[in-house]
Coordinates of N, CA and C in Angstrom, one line a residue:
X1 N 23.0 8.4 12.6 CA 22.4 7.2 12.6 C 20.5 7.4 12.3
X2 N 20.0 7.0 11.6 CA 18.6 7.0 11.1 C 17.6 6.7 11.9
X3 N 16.6 7.8 12.7 CA 15.9 7.3 13.1 C 15.0 6.7 13.3
X4 N 14.4 5.3 14.0 CA 13.5 4.6 13.5 C 12.2 4.8 13.0
X5 N 11.5 4.4 13.1 CA 9.7 4.6 12.4 C 9.2 4.7 14.4
X6 N 8.5 5.9 14.2 CA 8.0 5.9 15.0 C 6.5 6.1 15.1
X7 N 5.7 6.0 15.9 CA 4.5 6.3 16.1 C 3.7 5.8 17.3
X8 N 2.2 6.1 17.5 CA 2.0 6.5 19.2 C 0.6 5.7 18.4
X9 N 0.3 5.6 20.0 CA -1.1 4.6 19.7 C -2.1 5.9 20.9
X10 N -3.4 6.4 20.5 CA -4.5 7.0 20.8 C -5.2 6.0 22.0
X11 N -6.0 6.8 23.1 CA -6.5 6.0 24.3 C -7.6 4.6 23.7
X12 N -8.4 5.0 22.5 CA -9.4 3.8 22.2 C -8.6 3.0 20.7
X13 N -7.4 3.4 20.4 CA -6.7 2.8 19.2 C -7.0 1.0 19.2
X14 N -6.9 0.6 20.2 CA -6.7 -0.7 19.9 C -8.2 -1.1 20.2
X15 N -8.9 -0.6 20.9 CA -10.5 -1.0 20.8 C -11.2 -0.8 19.2
X16 N -10.7 0.1 19.0 CA -11.7 0.5 18.2 C -11.0 -0.2 16.6
X17 N -9.6 -0.6 16.6 CA -9.1 -2.0 15.1 C -9.5 -2.4 15.8
X18 N -9.6 -3.4 16.7 CA -9.8 -4.6 16.8 C -11.0 -4.8 16.5
X19 N -12.2 -4.4 16.8 CA -13.7 -3.7 16.1 C -13.5 -4.1 14.6
X20 N -13.3 -3.4 14.4 CA -12.5 -3.2 12.6 C -12.4 -4.5 12.2
X21 N -11.7 -5.4 13.3 CA -10.9 -6.1 12.7 C -11.7 -7.4 12.5
X22 N -12.8 -7.2 13.6 CA -13.6 -9.1 13.6 C -15.1 -8.6 13.0
X23 N -15.2 -7.0 12.2 CA -16.0 -7.3 11.1 C -15.9 -7.6 10.0
X24 N -14.5 -7.7 9.6 CA -13.6 -8.3 9.1 C -14.0 -9.4 8.6
X25 N -13.3 -9.7 9.6 CA -13.7 -11.6 10.4 C -14.6 -12.4 10.0
X26 N -15.9 -11.4 10.6 CA -17.2 -11.6 10.4 C -17.2 -12.0 8.4
X27 N -17.0 -10.9 7.8 CA -17.0 -10.9 6.4 C -16.6 -12.4 6.0
X28 N -15.2 -12.6 6.8 CA -14.0 -13.6 6.0 C -14.9 -15.2 6.1
X29 N -15.9 -15.1 7.4 CA -16.8 -16.4 7.3 C -17.5 -17.0 6.4
X30 N -18.4 -15.5 6.0 CA -20.0 -15.7 5.2 C -19.1 -16.3 4.1
X31 N -18.1 -15.5 3.8 CA -17.0 -16.1 2.3 C -16.4 -17.1 2.6
X32 N -15.8 -17.4 3.3 CA -15.1 -18.7 3.1 C -16.0 -20.1 3.0
X33 N -17.1 -20.0 3.4 CA -18.1 -21.4 3.1 C -18.3 -21.4 1.8
X34 N -18.9 -19.9 1.3 CA -19.4 -20.2 -0.3 C -18.5 -20.9 -1.5
X35 N -16.7 -19.6 -0.8 CA -15.8 -20.1 -2.2 C -15.6 -21.7 -1.9
X36 N -15.4 -22.3 -0.4 CA -14.8 -23.7 -0.4 C -15.9 -24.4 -1.1
X37 N -17.0 -23.9 -0.9 CA -18.1 -25.4 -1.8 C -18.2 -24.9 -3.1
X38 N -17.3 -24.1 -4.0 CA -17.3 -23.6 -5.3 C -16.4 -24.0 -5.8
X39 N -15.8 -23.2 -6.7 CA -15.0 -23.2 -7.8 C -13.8 -22.6 -7.6
X40 N -13.7 -21.9 -6.4 CA -12.8 -21.2 -5.7 C -11.9 -21.2 -4.5
X41 N -11.7 -22.8 -4.4 CA -11.2 -23.1 -3.2 C -10.1 -22.5 -2.3
X42 N -9.0 -22.7 -3.5 CA -7.8 -22.1 -3.6 C -7.8 -19.8 -2.8
X43 N -8.8 -19.5 -3.4 CA -9.4 -18.2 -2.9 C -9.4 -18.3 -1.1
X44 N -10.2 -19.0 -1.0 CA -10.7 -20.0 0.1 C -9.4 -19.9 1.3
X45 N -8.7 -20.2 0.5 CA -7.0 -20.7 1.3 C -6.5 -19.3 1.7
X46 N -6.8 -18.4 0.2 CA -6.2 -17.0 0.6 C -6.6 -16.2 2.0
X47 N -8.5 -16.4 1.8 CA -8.5 -15.6 2.3 C -8.0 -15.7 4.4
X48 N -8.0 -17.2 4.6 CA -7.3 -18.2 5.6 C -5.8 -17.6 5.8
X49 N -5.6 -17.3 4.9 CA -3.6 -16.7 4.7 C -4.1 -15.1 5.6
X50 N -5.2 -14.5 4.6 CA -5.1 -13.0 5.4 C -5.1 -12.6 6.6
X51 N -6.4 -13.3 7.4 CA -6.9 -13.7 9.0 C -6.0 -13.9 9.4
X52 N -5.0 -15.0 9.3 CA -4.0 -15.8 10.4 C -2.7 -14.3 10.3
X53 N -2.6 -13.8 9.1 CA -1.4 -12.6 9.3 C -2.1 -11.6 10.1
X54 N -3.5 -11.0 10.1 CA -4.0 -10.1 10.4 C -4.4 -10.4 12.4
X55 N -4.4 -11.7 12.4 CA -4.2 -11.9 13.8 C -3.1 -11.9 15.0
X56 N -2.3 -11.9 14.1 CA -0.7 -11.5 14.9 C -0.5 -9.9 15.1
X57 N -1.5 -9.1 15.1 CA -0.8 -7.7 15.3 C -1.8 -7.5 16.2
X58 N -0.3 -7.4 17.2 CA -0.8 -6.8 18.5 C -1.0 -5.9 19.4
X59 N -0.2 -4.5 18.2 CA -0.8 -3.3 18.9 C -1.0 -2.4 17.3
X60 N -1.7 -1.5 17.4 CA -2.2 -0.5 16.6 C -2.0 0.8 16.6
X61 N -1.5 1.2 15.5 CA -1.0 3.0 15.8 C -1.8 3.5 15.4
X62 N -1.7 5.4 15.4 CA -2.6 6.5 14.9 C -1.7 6.0 13.3
X63 N -2.2 5.9 12.2 CA -1.4 6.6 11.1 C -0.9 8.3 11.3
X64 N 0.6 8.4 10.7 CA 1.0 9.3 10.6 C 2.5 9.5 10.8
X65 N 3.5 10.4 10.2 CA 4.9 10.5 11.2 C 4.7 11.2 11.7
X66 N 5.1 10.5 13.1 CA 5.0 11.5 14.5 C 6.6 11.3 15.0
X67 N 7.5 11.1 13.9 CA 9.1 11.5 14.2 C 9.0 12.9 15.0
X68 N 9.9 12.7 15.7 CA 10.8 14.3 16.2 C 10.7 15.1 15.4
X69 N 11.3 15.0 14.3 CA 11.8 16.0 13.3 C 10.3 16.7 12.8
X70 N 9.6 15.6 12.7 CA 8.0 16.3 12.1 C 7.1 16.9 12.9
X71 N 7.2 16.0 14.1 CA 6.6 16.8 15.7 C 6.9 18.4 16.0
X72 N 8.6 18.5 15.2 CA 9.1 19.8 16.2 C 8.6 21.0 15.1
X73 N 8.9 19.7 13.1 CA 8.1 21.5 12.2 C 6.8 21.8 12.5
X74 N 5.9 20.6 12.7 CA 4.4 20.9 13.1 C 4.0 21.2 14.4
X75 N 4.0 21.8 15.0 CA 4.0 21.8 16.5 C 2.6 21.8 16.9
X76 N 1.5 22.4 15.7 CA 0.3 22.4 15.6 C -0.5 21.9 15.6
X77 N -0.1 20.7 15.3 CA -1.0 19.3 14.8 C 0.0 17.9 15.7
X78 N 0.5 18.5 16.8 CA 0.4 17.4 17.1 C -0.3 16.9 18.5
X79 N -0.5 15.5 18.2 CA -1.8 15.2 19.6 C -2.0 15.5 21.2
X80 N -3.1 15.8 21.4 CA -3.3 16.2 22.5 C -2.6 14.9 23.6
X81 N -1.4 15.1 24.4 CA -1.2 14.1 25.3 C -1.8 13.4 26.4
X82 N -3.1 14.0 26.4 CA -4.6 13.1 27.4 C -4.5 12.2 26.4
X83 N -4.2 12.6 24.8 CA -5.2 10.9 24.4 C -3.9 10.0 24.0
X84 N -2.6 10.3 24.2 CA -1.8 8.9 24.0 C -2.0 8.3 25.3
X85 N -1.9 7.1 24.3 CA -1.6 5.7 25.4 C -0.3 4.8 25.2
X86 N 0.6 5.3 24.0 CA 2.0 4.4 24.0 C 2.2 5.2 23.0
X87 N 3.3 5.3 23.3 CA 4.5 6.2 21.9 C 5.2 4.8 21.7
X88 N 5.8 4.2 20.6 CA 6.6 3.3 20.1 C 7.5 3.8 18.8
X89 N 8.3 2.8 18.2 CA 9.5 3.5 17.4 C 9.9 1.8 17.1
X90 N 10.0 1.8 15.1 CA 10.4 0.2 15.1 C 11.7 0.9 14.2
X91 N 12.3 -0.5 13.6 CA 13.5 -0.2 12.8 C 13.0 -0.4 11.5
X92 N 13.6 0.4 10.4 CA 13.2 0.9 9.7 C 13.1 -0.5 8.8
X93 N 12.3 -1.1 8.0 CA 11.9 -2.3 7.1 C 12.6 -2.1 6.0
X94 N 13.0 -2.8 5.5 CA 13.6 -3.2 4.5 C 13.1 -3.9 3.2
X95 N 11.7 -3.6 3.1 CA 10.7 -4.9 2.6 C 9.6 -4.5 1.7
X96 N 9.2 -4.5 0.8 CA 7.2 -4.2 0.5 C 6.9 -5.4 0.4
X97 N 5.4 -5.2 0.8 CA 4.7 -6.2 0.9 C 3.8 -6.4 0.1
X98 N 3.3 -7.8 -0.6 CA 1.7 -7.3 -1.5 C 0.8 -8.6 -0.9
X99 N -0.1 -7.5 -1.0 CA -1.4 -8.9 -0.7 C -2.7 -8.8 -2.1
X100 N -3.0 -10.0 -2.4 CA -3.2 -10.5 -3.5 C -3.8 -11.9 -3.4
X101 N -4.5 -12.1 -4.4 CA -5.1 -13.6 -4.7 C -4.5 -14.9 -4.9
X102 N -3.1 -14.1 -4.7 CA -2.1 -15.1 -4.7 C -1.9 -15.5 -3.3
X103 N -1.7 -15.0 -2.0 CA -1.8 -14.7 -1.2 C -0.8 -13.9 -0.6
X104 N 0.0 -14.0 0.4 CA 0.8 -12.3 1.0 C 2.7 -13.1 0.4
X105 N 2.9 -11.9 -0.1 CA 4.3 -12.1 -0.5 C 5.1 -10.9 -0.1
X106 N 6.3 -10.7 0.7 CA 7.2 -10.2 1.0 C 8.4 -10.0 -0.1
X107 N 9.1 -9.1 -0.2 CA 10.0 -8.8 -1.1 C 11.0 -8.2 -0.6
X108 N 12.1 -7.9 -0.9 CA 13.5 -7.1 -0.7 C 13.1 -5.9 -1.8
X109 N 12.9 -4.3 -0.9 CA 12.8 -3.2 -2.0 C 14.5 -3.2 -2.4
X110 N 14.1 -2.0 -3.3 CA 15.2 -1.9 -4.5 C 15.0 -0.2 -4.7
X111 N 16.1 0.4 -4.6 CA 16.3 1.7 -5.1 C 15.2 1.7 -6.4
X112 N 14.3 3.2 -6.5 CA 13.6 3.0 -7.7 C 12.7 2.1 -8.0
X113 N 12.4 1.3 -7.0 CA 10.8 0.0 -7.2 C 9.8 1.0 -7.5
X114 N 8.6 0.7 -8.3 CA 7.9 1.0 -8.2 C 6.4 0.1 -7.9
X115 N 5.2 0.5 -8.6 CA 4.3 -0.2 -8.6 C 3.7 -0.9 -9.3
X116 N 4.3 -0.5 -10.8 CA 4.3 -1.1 -12.0 C 5.6 -2.1 -12.0
X117 N 6.6 -2.2 -11.7 CA 7.3 -3.6 -11.3 C 6.4 -4.6 -10.5
X118 N 6.1 -4.6 -9.6 CA 5.6 -5.4 -8.8 C 4.5 -6.0 -9.8
X119 N 4.2 -5.4 -10.8 CA 2.7 -6.4 -11.5 C 3.4 -6.6 -12.8
X120 N 4.8 -6.6 -12.9 CA 5.1 -6.8 -14.4 C 5.3 -8.7 -14.7
X121 N 5.8 -9.4 -15.4 CA 5.7 -10.5 -15.8 C 6.3 -11.7 -14.2
X122 N 7.2 -11.0 -14.1 CA 8.5 -11.6 -13.1 C 8.0 -10.7 -11.5
X123 N 7.0 -10.3 -11.7 CA 6.6 -9.4 -10.2 C 5.7 -10.4 -9.5
X124 N 5.4 -10.0 -8.2 CA 4.9 -11.0 -7.4 C 3.0 -10.2 -7.2
X125 N 2.8 -9.3 -7.8 CA 1.3 -8.9 -7.9 C 0.9 -9.0 -8.9
X126 N -0.6 -10.2 -8.4 CA -1.3 -10.6 -9.6 C -3.1 -9.6 -9.6
X127 N -2.6 -9.0 -11.0 CA -3.2 -8.4 -11.5 C -4.5 -8.8 -12.3
X128 N -5.1 -10.1 -12.3 CA -5.5 -11.2 -13.5 C -7.0 -10.5 -12.8
X129 N -8.1 -9.4 -13.2 CA -9.6 -9.5 -12.9 C -9.4 -7.9 -12.0
X130 N -8.1 -7.5 -11.6 CA -8.5 -6.4 -10.8 C -8.0 -5.3 -11.5
X131 N -8.9 -4.0 -11.1 CA -8.3 -3.1 -11.9 C -8.6 -1.6 -11.4
X132 N -8.3 -2.2 -9.8 CA -7.4 -0.8 -8.7 C -7.2 -1.8 -8.1
X133 N -6.2 -1.2 -6.9 CA -4.8 -1.6 -5.3 C -5.2 -0.8 -4.5
X134 N -4.7 -1.0 -3.8 CA -4.6 0.4 -2.2 C -3.7 0.0 -2.1
X135 N -3.1 1.4 -1.6 CA -1.0 1.5 -1.7 C -1.3 1.9 0.5
X136 N -0.5 1.2 0.9 CA -0.5 1.8 2.4 C 1.1 2.4 1.8
X137 N 1.2 3.5 2.5 CA 2.5 3.8 2.8 C 3.3 3.4 4.3
X138 N 4.5 3.7 4.3 CA 4.8 3.5 5.6 C 4.0 4.4 6.7
X139 N 3.7 5.5 6.6 CA 3.2 6.5 7.8 C 2.0 6.0 7.2
X140 N 1.3 5.2 6.9 CA 0.0 4.9 7.0 C -1.2 5.4 6.2
X141 N -1.0 6.4 5.2 CA -1.6 7.1 4.4 C -2.0 6.0 3.3
X142 N -3.5 6.2 2.5 CA -4.0 5.1 2.0 C -3.6 6.1 0.7
X143 N -3.5 5.0 -0.3 CA -4.0 5.9 -2.0 C -4.4 4.2 -2.9
X144 N -5.2 5.0 -3.6 CA -5.7 4.1 -4.5 C -5.4 4.2 -6.1
X145 N -4.8 3.1 -6.5 CA -4.2 3.1 -7.8 C -4.9 2.4 -8.8
X146 N -5.5 3.2 -10.3 CA -5.7 2.2 -11.5 C -4.9 1.2 -11.9
X147 N -5.4 -0.1 -12.3 CA -4.4 -1.3 -12.8 C -5.0 -1.4 -14.3
X148 N -5.9 -0.9 -14.5 CA -6.9 -1.2 -16.0 C -6.2 -0.2 -16.8
X149 N -6.7 -0.5 -18.0 CA -5.9 0.9 -19.0 C -6.7 2.0 -19.3
X150 N -8.9 1.8 -18.4 CA -8.8 3.4 -18.7 C -8.8 4.0 -16.8
X151 N -7.7 3.3 -16.3 CA -7.6 4.2 -14.8 C -6.6 4.1 -14.8
X152 N -5.0 3.7 -15.2 CA -3.7 3.1 -15.1 C -3.2 4.1 -14.8
X153 N -2.6 4.6 -13.4 CA -1.9 5.2 -12.6 C -0.4 4.4 -12.1
X154 N 0.3 5.1 -12.4 CA 2.0 3.7 -11.0 C 2.5 5.0 -10.0
X155 N 3.0 4.5 -9.2 CA 3.7 5.3 -8.3 C 4.9 4.8 -7.1
X156 N 6.0 5.8 -7.4 CA 7.4 4.8 -6.5 C 6.3 3.9 -5.0
X157 N 7.5 3.5 -4.6 CA 7.2 2.6 -3.9 C 8.4 2.3 -2.4
X158 N 8.2 2.5 -1.5 CA 9.3 2.8 -0.8 C 9.1 1.5 0.2
X159 N 10.3 1.8 0.9 CA 10.3 0.2 1.7 C 9.2 0.6 2.8
X160 N 8.4 -0.9 3.5 CA 7.6 -0.5 4.4 C 6.0 -0.7 3.3
X161 N 6.0 -0.6 2.7 CA 4.7 -0.8 2.0 C 3.9 -1.6 1.4
X162 N 3.0 -1.6 1.7 CA 1.9 -2.6 1.5 C 0.7 -2.5 0.4
X163 N 0.8 -3.2 -0.7 CA 0.2 -3.2 -1.6 C -1.5 -4.3 -1.7
X164 N -2.3 -3.9 -1.8 CA -3.6 -4.5 -1.6 C -4.7 -5.1 -2.7
X165 N -4.3 -5.5 -3.4 CA -5.6 -6.1 -4.3 C -7.0 -6.9 -3.8
X166 N -7.7 -6.6 -4.7 CA -9.3 -7.2 -4.2 C -9.1 -8.6 -4.6
X167 N -9.7 -9.7 -4.4 CA -9.9 -10.8 -4.8 C -10.5 -10.8 -6.4
X168 N -10.1 -11.5 -7.5 CA -10.9 -10.9 -9.0 C -12.1 -11.8 -9.0
X169 N -13.1 -11.3 -7.7 CA -14.5 -11.7 -8.1 C -15.3 -10.4 -8.2
X170 N -17.0 -10.6 -8.8 CA -17.6 -9.7 -9.0 C -18.2 -9.6 -7.5
X171 N -18.7 -8.6 -7.5 CA -19.4 -8.1 -6.0 C -18.9 -7.2 -5.4
X172 N -19.7 -6.2 -4.7 CA -19.1 -5.1 -3.4 C -18.5 -5.3 -2.3
X173 N -18.3 -6.9 -2.0 CA -17.9 -7.2 -0.6 C -16.3 -7.3 -1.0
X174 N -15.5 -7.6 -2.3 CA -14.5 -7.6 -2.5 C -13.7 -6.2 -2.3
X175 N -13.9 -5.2 -2.8 CA -13.1 -4.3 -2.7 C -13.4 -3.6 -0.9
X176 N -14.4 -3.8 -0.5 CA -14.5 -3.6 1.2 C -13.5 -4.4 1.6
X177 N -13.3 -5.4 1.0 CA -12.7 -6.7 2.1 C -10.9 -5.7 1.2
X178 N -11.0 -5.5 0.6 CA -9.7 -4.9 0.4 C -9.5 -3.6 0.8
X179 N -10.3 -3.0 1.4 CA -9.9 -1.2 1.8 C -10.0 -1.6 3.4
X180 N -10.9 -2.8 3.6 CA -10.4 -2.6 5.4 C -9.2 -3.6 5.7
X181 N -9.2 -4.6 5.0 CA -7.5 -4.8 4.8 C -6.2 -4.0 4.8
X182 N -6.7 -2.6 4.6 CA -5.7 -1.5 3.8 C -6.0 -0.7 5.6
X183 N -7.4 -0.3 5.9 CA -7.3 0.2 7.2 C -6.4 -0.2 7.8
X184 N -6.3 -1.3 8.0 CA -6.0 -2.4 9.4 C -4.4 -2.5 8.6
X185 N -3.9 -2.1 8.3 CA -2.6 -2.2 7.9 C -2.1 -1.0 8.2
X186 N -2.8 -0.1 7.4 CA -2.7 1.5 7.9 C -2.2 1.6 9.1
X187 N -3.1 0.9 9.9 CA -2.9 1.2 11.6 C -2.0 0.2 11.9
X188 N -0.9 -0.8 11.7 CA -0.2 -1.2 11.9 C 1.4 -0.8 11.4
X189 N 2.0 -0.5 12.7 CA 3.6 -0.6 12.5 C 4.4 -0.9 11.3
X190 N 4.6 -0.5 10.7 CA 5.3 -1.1 9.2 C 7.0 -1.7 9.7
X191 N 7.7 -1.0 10.9 CA 8.6 -1.0 10.7 C 8.9 -3.3 11.2
X192 N 10.1 -3.5 12.1 CA 10.5 -4.6 12.8 C 11.2 -4.3 14.2
X193 N 11.4 -4.9 15.0 CA 11.4 -4.8 16.1 C 11.2 -3.8 16.7
X194 N 10.1 -3.3 17.0 CA 9.0 -2.3 17.5 C 9.2 -2.6 19.3
X195 N 10.1 -1.6 19.6 CA 9.8 -1.0 21.2 C 8.6 -0.1 21.7
X196 N 7.9 -0.5 22.4 CA 7.0 0.7 22.9 C 6.8 1.0 24.5
X197 N 6.0 2.0 24.6 CA 6.7 2.8 26.1 C 4.8 2.5 26.3
X198 N 4.1 2.2 27.3 CA 2.7 2.2 27.6 C 2.2 3.6 28.6
X199 N 1.6 4.6 28.2 CA 1.2 5.3 29.4 C -0.1 5.6 30.2
X200 N -0.4 4.6 29.4 CA -2.1 4.2 29.8 C -1.9 2.8 29.7
X201 N -2.7 2.2 31.4 CA -2.1 1.0 31.7 C -3.3 0.0 30.9
X202 N -4.6 0.7 31.1 CA -5.4 0.1 30.4 C -5.6 0.0 28.6
X203 N -4.7 0.5 27.9 CA -4.8 0.0 27.0 C -3.9 -1.2 26.3
X204 N -2.8 -0.9 27.4 CA -2.1 -2.0 27.2 C -2.9 -3.6 27.7
X205 N -3.5 -3.0 28.3 CA -4.3 -4.7 28.4 C -5.2 -5.5 27.6
X206 N -5.6 -4.2 27.0 CA -6.7 -4.7 25.8 C -6.2 -4.8 24.4
X207 N -4.6 -4.9 24.7 CA -3.8 -5.3 23.5 C -4.1 -7.1 23.1

């Protein structure tokens, strides 16, 4: 039987990530009214979609592989128990998710799937005006892969991977938004039907 995706939360996880999310939402607010008053109304709707999905998050994890097999193989890298607020596990996902200028698209994972498959003509990933994407692995690692001719790189995509592309507009805010979304998703469990055991009551009240 396959072990479900395991995760843990530290004593400061929820408060820290919720503050990060609020900073992102403030940027959404500043950006949204400018997009709605210009020729980019569709992108304003995309921001609303991103906000709605991120608002649904009720628990944040510490990125990493926290399965029993990993912990037994790396005893010196185990987190101090005094800092662990909750432990949980999710059923393994069967999907890959794309966040881009079209909104959010979730598709079924298939064996051998690569990032390049997502951006093909019939794929869900919109790369017009985008030269780099952030790829969040199921364990919460964040990788950046170039998608333009001068920086192109490809990678395999496993179930539970999230791919985030910046909005195709100039300015420093858009890569920052992409990477902040990637950061929040890296702290969000990738599986489904997650079950959690709270070890610190104060943490659960802050979720």
